[in-house]
Amino acid sequence: MSHSAEHWDKVYAGREDNALTWHEDVPALALEIIRARLAPGQAVIDVGGGTSRLAEALLEEGFGPVTVLDLSKQALEHNRARMGARGEEVSWIAADVTAWEPDRTYALWHDRAVFHFLGDAADRAAYVTRMAQALAPGGLALISTFADDGPERCSGLPVQRYAPQELAAELERHAPGQFTPFQARRHDHHTPAGNIQKFQTSLFRKC
Ligand SMILES: C[S@@+](CC[C@H](N)C(=O)[O-])C[C@H]1O[C@@H](n2cnc3c(N)ncnc32)[C@H](O)[C@@H]1O
């Protein structure tokens, strides 16, 4: 179900961004980490970017080129339309990240609340393979998931929850020796309705 574009198109259809539990007006943590690690001109991909403001914020701050990949065409079209002229600067890719064939490399892979939907080990292996293909040597992977004490479901779907060391072990299982963890943080996401969701965000370097 997490691979169903229909599911995600329905989730996004006719909903204001504020009705999405994961919505952030400003993706502050990702921006803070990216500002500290990346230079303008280095390519970023936001995997499962949906209607996130990250692409727009990065372009406004002079970062980019920026690509946003998502299963949901509805979300991508909504994001593009909201961005107006800036939307033309983004490469939009409608695809399943576990099956997508990257045709270029990126300096940074960003995923907020996508990997945690992958309940099958084969899907997680495929995701890590795509990530390894898509990242340039020395590239960074910034992955946010529900933490081990976070919610058990998101958008009506079950999720896998990770402590930072569990996420690092999962990447190591699927790509031994390829991703070195070097920064991790536990943090709270305040949903638009005012609830708190426990997240973890980890940064890895591709060896
Ligand atoms: C919880 S939302 C998070 C959206 C965005 N990252 C944010 O922080 O606002 C999960 C997103 O992942 C997308 N998604 C789920 N499974 C996917 C897959 N296998 N490949 C690509 N995108 C996927 C969904 O369409 C949705 O936009």
PDB file of C-alpha atoms and ligand atoms in Angstrom:
ATOM      1  CA  MET A   1       0.000   0.000   0.000  1.00  0.00           C
ATOM      2  CA  SER A   2       2.843   2.405   0.736  1.00  0.00           C
ATOM      3  CA  HIS A   3       3.851   1.878  -2.921  1.00  0.00           C
ATOM      4  CA  SER A   4       0.417   2.813  -4.174  1.00  0.00           C
ATOM      5  CA  ALA A   5       0.384   6.101  -6.028  1.00  0.00           C
ATOM      6  CA  GLU A   6      -3.441   5.961  -5.753  1.00  0.00           C
ATOM      7  CA  HIS A   7      -3.222   5.926  -1.960  1.00  0.00           C
ATOM      8  CA  TRP A   8      -0.966   8.962  -1.897  1.00  0.00           C
ATOM      9  CA  ASP A   9      -2.876  10.830  -4.607  1.00  0.00           C
ATOM     10  CA  LYS A  10      -6.033  10.381  -2.505  1.00  0.00           C
ATOM     11  CA  VAL A  11      -4.228  11.592   0.610  1.00  0.00           C
ATOM     12  CA  TYR A  12      -3.182  14.788  -1.145  1.00  0.00           C
ATOM     13  CA  ALA A  13      -6.317  15.380  -3.231  1.00  0.00           C
ATOM     14  CA  GLY A  14      -8.360  18.298  -2.057  1.00  0.00           C
ATOM     15  CA  ARG A  15      -6.459  18.642   1.229  1.00  0.00           C
ATOM     16  CA  GLU A  16      -4.823  21.800   2.428  1.00  0.00           C
ATOM     17  CA  ASP A  17      -1.196  21.241   3.432  1.00  0.00           C
ATOM     18  CA  ASN A  18      -2.179  22.060   7.024  1.00  0.00           C
ATOM     19  CA  ALA A  19      -4.392  18.967   7.068  1.00  0.00           C
ATOM     20  CA  LEU A  20      -1.327  16.722   6.581  1.00  0.00           C
ATOM     21  CA  THR A  21       0.119  15.576   9.916  1.00  0.00           C
ATOM     22  CA  TRP A  22       3.696  15.797   8.593  1.00  0.00           C
ATOM     23  CA  HIS A  23       3.394  19.331   7.220  1.00  0.00           C
ATOM     24  CA  GLU A  24       6.000  21.893   8.281  1.00  0.00           C
ATOM     25  CA  ASP A  25       5.688  25.561   7.308  1.00  0.00           C
ATOM     26  CA  VAL A  26       9.481  25.711   7.435  1.00  0.00           C
ATOM     27  CA  PRO A  27      11.601  22.528   7.213  1.00  0.00           C
ATOM     28  CA  ALA A  28      13.919  24.021   9.821  1.00  0.00           C
ATOM     29  CA  LEU A  29      16.033  21.027  10.816  1.00  0.00           C
ATOM     30  CA  ALA A  30      16.798  19.936   7.254  1.00  0.00           C
ATOM     31  CA  LEU A  31      17.686  23.499   6.322  1.00  0.00           C
ATOM     32  CA  GLU A  32      19.967  23.866   9.332  1.00  0.00           C
ATOM     33  CA  ILE A  33      21.867  20.691   8.453  1.00  0.00           C
ATOM     34  CA  ILE A  34      22.029  21.445   4.725  1.00  0.00           C
ATOM     35  CA  ARG A  35      23.265  25.019   5.309  1.00  0.00           C
ATOM     36  CA  ALA A  36      26.103  23.612   7.429  1.00  0.00           C
ATOM     37  CA  ARG A  37      27.131  20.934   4.944  1.00  0.00           C
ATOM     38  CA  LEU A  38      26.379  21.971   1.386  1.00  0.00           C
ATOM     39  CA  ALA A  39      27.481  24.692  -1.001  1.00  0.00           C
ATOM     40  CA  PRO A  40      25.382  26.281  -3.748  1.00  0.00           C
ATOM     41  CA  GLY A  41      25.755  24.360  -6.990  1.00  0.00           C
ATOM     42  CA  GLN A  42      25.699  20.951  -5.286  1.00  0.00           C
ATOM     43  CA  ALA A  43      22.733  18.871  -6.387  1.00  0.00           C
ATOM     44  CA  VAL A  44      20.040  17.865  -3.890  1.00  0.00           C
ATOM     45  CA  ILE A  45      17.252  15.306  -4.246  1.00  0.00           C
ATOM     46  CA  ASP A  46      14.255  15.330  -1.904  1.00  0.00           C
ATOM     47  CA  VAL A  47      12.937  11.776  -2.058  1.00  0.00           C
ATOM     48  CA  GLY A  48       9.226  11.505  -1.234  1.00  0.00           C
ATOM     49  CA  GLY A  49       9.252  15.287  -1.087  1.00  0.00           C
ATOM     50  CA  GLY A  50       5.468  15.556  -1.579  1.00  0.00           C
ATOM     51  CA  THR A  51       4.361  19.119  -0.909  1.00  0.00           C
ATOM     52  CA  SER A  52       7.326  19.927   1.346  1.00  0.00           C
ATOM     53  CA  ARG A  53       8.632  23.491   1.350  1.00  0.00           C
ATOM     54  CA  LEU A  54      12.233  22.229   1.304  1.00  0.00           C
ATOM     55  CA  ALA A  55      12.832  22.586  -2.452  1.00  0.00           C
ATOM     56  CA  GLU A  56      11.525  26.152  -2.474  1.00  0.00           C
ATOM     57  CA  ALA A  57      13.517  27.146   0.631  1.00  0.00           C
ATOM     58  CA  LEU A  58      16.727  25.707  -0.804  1.00  0.00           C
ATOM     59  CA  LEU A  59      16.316  27.579  -4.075  1.00  0.00           C
ATOM     60  CA  GLU A  60      15.516  30.803  -2.217  1.00  0.00           C
ATOM     61  CA  GLU A  61      18.767  30.429  -0.271  1.00  0.00           C
ATOM     62  CA  GLY A  62      20.767  29.874  -3.439  1.00  0.00           C
ATOM     63  CA  PHE A  63      21.163  26.102  -3.153  1.00  0.00           C
ATOM     64  CA  GLY A  64      20.439  23.751  -6.000  1.00  0.00           C
ATOM     65  CA  PRO A  65      19.960  22.259  -8.501  1.00  0.00           C
ATOM     66  CA  VAL A  66      17.022  20.620  -6.739  1.00  0.00           C
ATOM     67  CA  THR A  67      15.074  17.486  -7.700  1.00  0.00           C
ATOM     68  CA  VAL A  68      11.885  16.328  -5.984  1.00  0.00           C
ATOM     69  CA  LEU A  69      10.815  12.704  -6.452  1.00  0.00           C
ATOM     70  CA  ASP A  70       7.472  11.333  -5.250  1.00  0.00           C
ATOM     71  CA  LEU A  71       5.013   8.545  -6.007  1.00  0.00           C
ATOM     72  CA  SER A  72       2.177  11.056  -6.042  1.00  0.00           C
ATOM     73  CA  LYS A  73       1.789  13.168  -9.181  1.00  0.00           C
ATOM     74  CA  GLN A  74      -0.923  15.037  -7.308  1.00  0.00           C
ATOM     75  CA  ALA A  75       1.570  16.147  -4.647  1.00  0.00           C
ATOM     76  CA  LEU A  76       4.200  17.139  -7.193  1.00  0.00           C
ATOM     77  CA  GLU A  77       1.732  19.166  -9.248  1.00  0.00           C
ATOM     78  CA  HIS A  78       0.424  20.876  -6.132  1.00  0.00           C
ATOM     79  CA  ASN A  79       3.958  21.741  -4.994  1.00  0.00           C
ATOM     80  CA  ARG A  80       4.963  22.996  -8.417  1.00  0.00           C
ATOM     81  CA  ALA A  81       1.866  25.177  -8.760  1.00  0.00           C
ATOM     82  CA  ARG A  82       2.341  26.688  -5.301  1.00  0.00           C
ATOM     83  CA  MET A  83       5.920  27.621  -6.145  1.00  0.00           C
ATOM     84  CA  GLY A  84       4.966  29.575  -9.251  1.00  0.00           C
ATOM     85  CA  ALA A  85       7.977  30.552 -11.383  1.00  0.00           C
ATOM     86  CA  ARG A  86      10.361  28.898  -8.896  1.00  0.00           C
ATOM     87  CA  GLY A  87       8.649  25.605  -9.640  1.00  0.00           C
ATOM     88  CA  GLU A  88      10.143  25.669 -13.128  1.00  0.00           C
ATOM     89  CA  GLU A  89      13.621  25.497 -11.575  1.00  0.00           C
ATOM     90  CA  VAL A  90      12.918  22.135  -9.910  1.00  0.00           C
ATOM     91  CA  SER A  91      13.247  18.742 -11.619  1.00  0.00           C
ATOM     92  CA  TRP A  92      10.054  16.860 -10.727  1.00  0.00           C
ATOM     93  CA  ILE A  93      10.126  13.059 -10.916  1.00  0.00           C
ATOM     94  CA  ALA A  94       6.998  10.931 -10.407  1.00  0.00           C
ATOM     95  CA  ALA A  95       8.382   7.524  -9.411  1.00  0.00           C
ATOM     96  CA  ASP A  96       8.608   4.838  -6.753  1.00  0.00           C
ATOM     97  CA  VAL A  97      11.974   5.375  -5.093  1.00  0.00           C
ATOM     98  CA  THR A  98      12.506   1.618  -4.764  1.00  0.00           C
ATOM     99  CA  ALA A  99      12.223   1.110  -8.546  1.00  0.00           C
ATOM    100  CA  TRP A 100      13.632   4.367  -9.901  1.00  0.00           C
ATOM    101  CA  GLU A 101      16.807   4.385 -12.020  1.00  0.00           C
ATOM    102  CA  PRO A 102      18.791   7.560 -11.276  1.00  0.00           C
ATOM    103  CA  ASP A 103      20.345   9.112 -14.386  1.00  0.00           C
ATOM    104  CA  ARG A 104      22.689  11.454 -12.532  1.00  0.00           C
ATOM    105  CA  THR A 105      24.297  11.790  -9.112  1.00  0.00           C
ATOM    106  CA  TYR A 106      23.529  14.091  -6.205  1.00  0.00           C
ATOM    107  CA  ALA A 107      25.552  15.585  -3.363  1.00  0.00           C
ATOM    108  CA  LEU A 108      22.661  15.190  -0.916  1.00  0.00           C
ATOM    109  CA  TRP A 109      19.760  12.755  -0.596  1.00  0.00           C
ATOM    110  CA  HIS A 110      16.984  13.990   1.684  1.00  0.00           C
ATOM    111  CA  ASP A 111      14.190  11.764   2.942  1.00  0.00           C
ATOM    112  CA  ARG A 112      11.742  12.879   5.598  1.00  0.00           C
ATOM    113  CA  ALA A 113       9.167  10.251   6.539  1.00  0.00           C
ATOM    114  CA  VAL A 114       9.457   7.945   3.500  1.00  0.00           C
ATOM    115  CA  PHE A 115      11.919   5.145   4.363  1.00  0.00           C
ATOM    116  CA  HIS A 116       9.832   4.364   7.451  1.00  0.00           C
ATOM    117  CA  PHE A 117       6.963   3.172   5.232  1.00  0.00           C
ATOM    118  CA  LEU A 118       9.082   0.364   3.790  1.00  0.00           C
ATOM    119  CA  GLY A 119       7.930  -2.690   5.714  1.00  0.00           C
ATOM    120  CA  ASP A 120       9.562  -5.319   3.505  1.00  0.00           C
ATOM    121  CA  ALA A 121      13.283  -5.957   3.726  1.00  0.00           C
ATOM    122  CA  ALA A 122      13.392  -6.326  -0.084  1.00  0.00           C
ATOM    123  CA  ASP A 123      11.998  -2.800  -0.475  1.00  0.00           C
ATOM    124  CA  ARG A 124      14.485  -1.418   2.024  1.00  0.00           C
ATOM    125  CA  ALA A 125      17.296  -3.160   0.136  1.00  0.00           C
ATOM    126  CA  ALA A 126      16.064  -1.678  -3.159  1.00  0.00           C
ATOM    127  CA  TYR A 127      15.838   1.786  -1.579  1.00  0.00           C
ATOM    128  CA  VAL A 128      19.403   1.602  -0.255  1.00  0.00           C
ATOM    129  CA  THR A 129      20.627   0.393  -3.667  1.00  0.00           C
ATOM    130  CA  ARG A 130      18.948   3.400  -5.361  1.00  0.00           C
ATOM    131  CA  MET A 131      20.403   5.736  -2.774  1.00  0.00           C
ATOM    132  CA  ALA A 132      23.893   4.331  -3.303  1.00  0.00           C
ATOM    133  CA  GLN A 133      23.490   4.734  -7.086  1.00  0.00           C
ATOM    134  CA  ALA A 134      22.164   8.271  -6.783  1.00  0.00           C
ATOM    135  CA  LEU A 135      24.792   9.658  -4.424  1.00  0.00           C
ATOM    136  CA  ALA A 136      28.170  10.851  -5.619  1.00  0.00           C
ATOM    137  CA  PRO A 137      31.194   9.565  -3.684  1.00  0.00           C
ATOM    138  CA  GLY A 138      31.333  11.499  -0.395  1.00  0.00           C
ATOM    139  CA  GLY A 139      27.649  12.437  -0.843  1.00  0.00           C
ATOM    140  CA  LEU A 140      25.341  12.847   2.145  1.00  0.00           C
ATOM    141  CA  ALA A 141      22.127  11.050   3.035  1.00  0.00           C
ATOM    142  CA  LEU A 142      19.858  12.894   5.464  1.00  0.00           C
ATOM    143  CA  ILE A 143      17.109  10.532   6.616  1.00  0.00           C
ATOM    144  CA  SER A 144      14.295  11.364   9.050  1.00  0.00           C
ATOM    145  CA  THR A 145      11.962   8.632  10.306  1.00  0.00           C
ATOM    146  CA  PHE A 146       9.626   8.165  13.217  1.00  0.00           C
ATOM    147  CA  ALA A 147      11.818   7.329  16.203  1.00  0.00           C
ATOM    148  CA  ASP A 148      11.593   4.066  18.120  1.00  0.00           C
ATOM    149  CA  ASP A 149       9.226   5.834  20.560  1.00  0.00           C
ATOM    150  CA  GLY A 150       7.280   7.544  17.741  1.00  0.00           C
ATOM    151  CA  PRO A 151       3.852   6.750  16.243  1.00  0.00           C
ATOM    152  CA  GLU A 152       3.174   3.290  14.833  1.00  0.00           C
ATOM    153  CA  ARG A 153       1.209   4.548  11.847  1.00  0.00           C
ATOM    154  CA  CYS A 154       1.333   7.461   9.443  1.00  0.00           C
ATOM    155  CA  SER A 155      -1.266   8.373   6.830  1.00  0.00           C
ATOM    156  CA  GLY A 156      -3.218   5.241   7.793  1.00  0.00           C
ATOM    157  CA  LEU A 157      -0.243   2.966   7.020  1.00  0.00           C
ATOM    158  CA  PRO A 158       1.966   1.005   9.433  1.00  0.00           C
ATOM    159  CA  VAL A 159       5.512   2.304   9.761  1.00  0.00           C
ATOM    160  CA  GLN A 160       8.866   0.951  10.891  1.00  0.00           C
ATOM    161  CA  ARG A 161      10.295   2.993  13.756  1.00  0.00           C
ATOM    162  CA  TYR A 162      14.027   3.511  14.190  1.00  0.00           C
ATOM    163  CA  ALA A 163      16.450   4.612  16.864  1.00  0.00           C
ATOM    164  CA  PRO A 164      19.403   6.273  15.105  1.00  0.00           C
ATOM    165  CA  GLN A 165      21.607   3.218  15.671  1.00  0.00           C
ATOM    166  CA  GLU A 166      18.877   0.952  14.252  1.00  0.00           C
ATOM    167  CA  LEU A 167      18.670   3.006  11.087  1.00  0.00           C
ATOM    168  CA  ALA A 168      22.463   2.891  10.757  1.00  0.00           C
ATOM    169  CA  ALA A 169      22.363  -0.904  11.209  1.00  0.00           C
ATOM    170  CA  GLU A 170      19.639  -1.195   8.549  1.00  0.00           C
ATOM    171  CA  LEU A 171      21.717   0.713   5.992  1.00  0.00           C
ATOM    172  CA  GLU A 172      24.763  -1.339   6.920  1.00  0.00           C
ATOM    173  CA  ARG A 173      22.758  -4.565   6.417  1.00  0.00           C
ATOM    174  CA  HIS A 174      21.823  -3.618   2.861  1.00  0.00           C
ATOM    175  CA  ALA A 175      25.014  -1.792   1.812  1.00  0.00           C
ATOM    176  CA  PRO A 176      27.874  -3.037   3.984  1.00  0.00           C
ATOM    177  CA  GLY A 177      30.617  -0.445   4.449  1.00  0.00           C
ATOM    178  CA  GLN A 178      28.974   2.084   2.121  1.00  0.00           C
ATOM    179  CA  PHE A 179      27.337   4.567   4.490  1.00  0.00           C
ATOM    180  CA  THR A 180      29.056   6.029   7.549  1.00  0.00           C
ATOM    181  CA  PRO A 181      26.754   7.591  10.152  1.00  0.00           C
ATOM    182  CA  PHE A 182      28.197  10.761  11.624  1.00  0.00           C
ATOM    183  CA  GLN A 183      25.394  12.864  13.055  1.00  0.00           C
ATOM    184  CA  ALA A 184      22.016  11.944  14.548  1.00  0.00           C
ATOM    185  CA  ARG A 185      19.372  13.755  16.478  1.00  0.00           C
ATOM    186  CA  ARG A 186      16.105  12.859  18.176  1.00  0.00           C
ATOM    187  CA  HIS A 187      13.485  15.587  17.912  1.00  0.00           C
ATOM    188  CA  ASP A 188       9.775  16.344  18.137  1.00  0.00           C
ATOM    189  CA  HIS A 189       7.557  17.251  15.220  1.00  0.00           C
ATOM    190  CA  HIS A 190       4.561  19.385  16.193  1.00  0.00           C
ATOM    191  CA  THR A 191       1.761  18.455  13.809  1.00  0.00           C
ATOM    192  CA  PRO A 192      -0.479  21.260  12.488  1.00  0.00           C
ATOM    193  CA  ALA A 193      -3.172  19.978  14.914  1.00  0.00           C
ATOM    194  CA  GLY A 194      -0.761  20.417  17.825  1.00  0.00           C
ATOM    195  CA  ASN A 195       0.216  16.788  18.496  1.00  0.00           C
ATOM    196  CA  ILE A 196       3.810  15.727  19.068  1.00  0.00           C
ATOM    197  CA  GLN A 197       5.493  13.007  16.991  1.00  0.00           C
ATOM    198  CA  LYS A 198       8.896  11.643  17.982  1.00  0.00           C
ATOM    199  CA  PHE A 199      11.343  11.624  15.068  1.00  0.00           C
ATOM    200  CA  GLN A 200      14.981  10.843  14.555  1.00  0.00           C
ATOM    201  CA  THR A 201      17.148  12.427  11.862  1.00  0.00           C
ATOM    202  CA  SER A 202      20.448  10.851  10.854  1.00  0.00           C
ATOM    203  CA  LEU A 203      23.171  11.976   8.503  1.00  0.00           C
ATOM    204  CA  PHE A 204      25.340   9.476   6.608  1.00  0.00           C
ATOM    205  CA  ARG A 205      28.282   9.923   4.305  1.00  0.00           C
ATOM    206  CA  LYS A 206      28.690   7.644   1.302  1.00  0.00           C
ATOM    207  CA  CYS A 207      32.140   6.130   1.387  1.00  0.00           C
TER     208      CYS A 207
HETATM  209  C1  LIG B   1       4.657  11.380   5.140  1.00  0.00           C
HETATM  210  S1  LIG B   1       4.830  12.065   3.564  1.00  0.00           S
HETATM  211  C2  LIG B   1       6.268  13.119   3.757  1.00  0.00           C
HETATM  212  C3  LIG B   1       6.370  14.163   2.690  1.00  0.00           C
HETATM  213  C4  LIG B   1       7.593  15.082   2.776  1.00  0.00           C
HETATM  214  N1  LIG B   1       8.835  14.322   2.816  1.00  0.00           N
HETATM  215  C5  LIG B   1       7.507  16.029   3.940  1.00  0.00           C
HETATM  216  O1  LIG B   1       8.295  15.912   4.877  1.00  0.00           O
HETATM  217  O2  LIG B   1       6.620  16.911   3.894  1.00  0.00           O
HETATM  218  C6  LIG B   1       5.483  10.690   2.640  1.00  0.00           C
HETATM  219  C7  LIG B   1       5.682  10.992   1.186  1.00  0.00           C
HETATM  220  O3  LIG B   1       6.380   9.908   0.579  1.00  0.00           O
HETATM  221  C8  LIG B   1       5.793   9.587  -0.666  1.00  0.00           C
HETATM  222  N2  LIG B   1       6.107   8.166  -0.892  1.00  0.00           N
HETATM  223  C9  LIG B   1       5.662   7.102  -0.175  1.00  0.00           C
HETATM  224  N3  LIG B   1       6.192   5.955  -0.640  1.00  0.00           N
HETATM  225  C10 LIG B   1       7.004   6.326  -1.683  1.00  0.00           C
HETATM  226  C11 LIG B   1       7.820   5.590  -2.585  1.00  0.00           C
HETATM  227  N4  LIG B   1       7.912   4.245  -2.499  1.00  0.00           N
HETATM  228  N5  LIG B   1       8.499   6.267  -3.538  1.00  0.00           N
HETATM  229  C12 LIG B   1       8.399   7.628  -3.626  1.00  0.00           C
HETATM  230  N6  LIG B   1       7.630   8.370  -2.790  1.00  0.00           N
HETATM  231  C13 LIG B   1       6.951   7.724  -1.838  1.00  0.00           C
HETATM  232  C14 LIG B   1       4.333   9.917  -0.486  1.00  0.00           C
HETATM  233  O4  LIG B   1       3.661  10.162  -1.705  1.00  0.00           O
HETATM  234  C15 LIG B   1       4.411  11.165   0.406  1.00  0.00           C
HETATM  235  O5  LIG B   1       4.500  12.337  -0.382  1.00  0.00           O
END
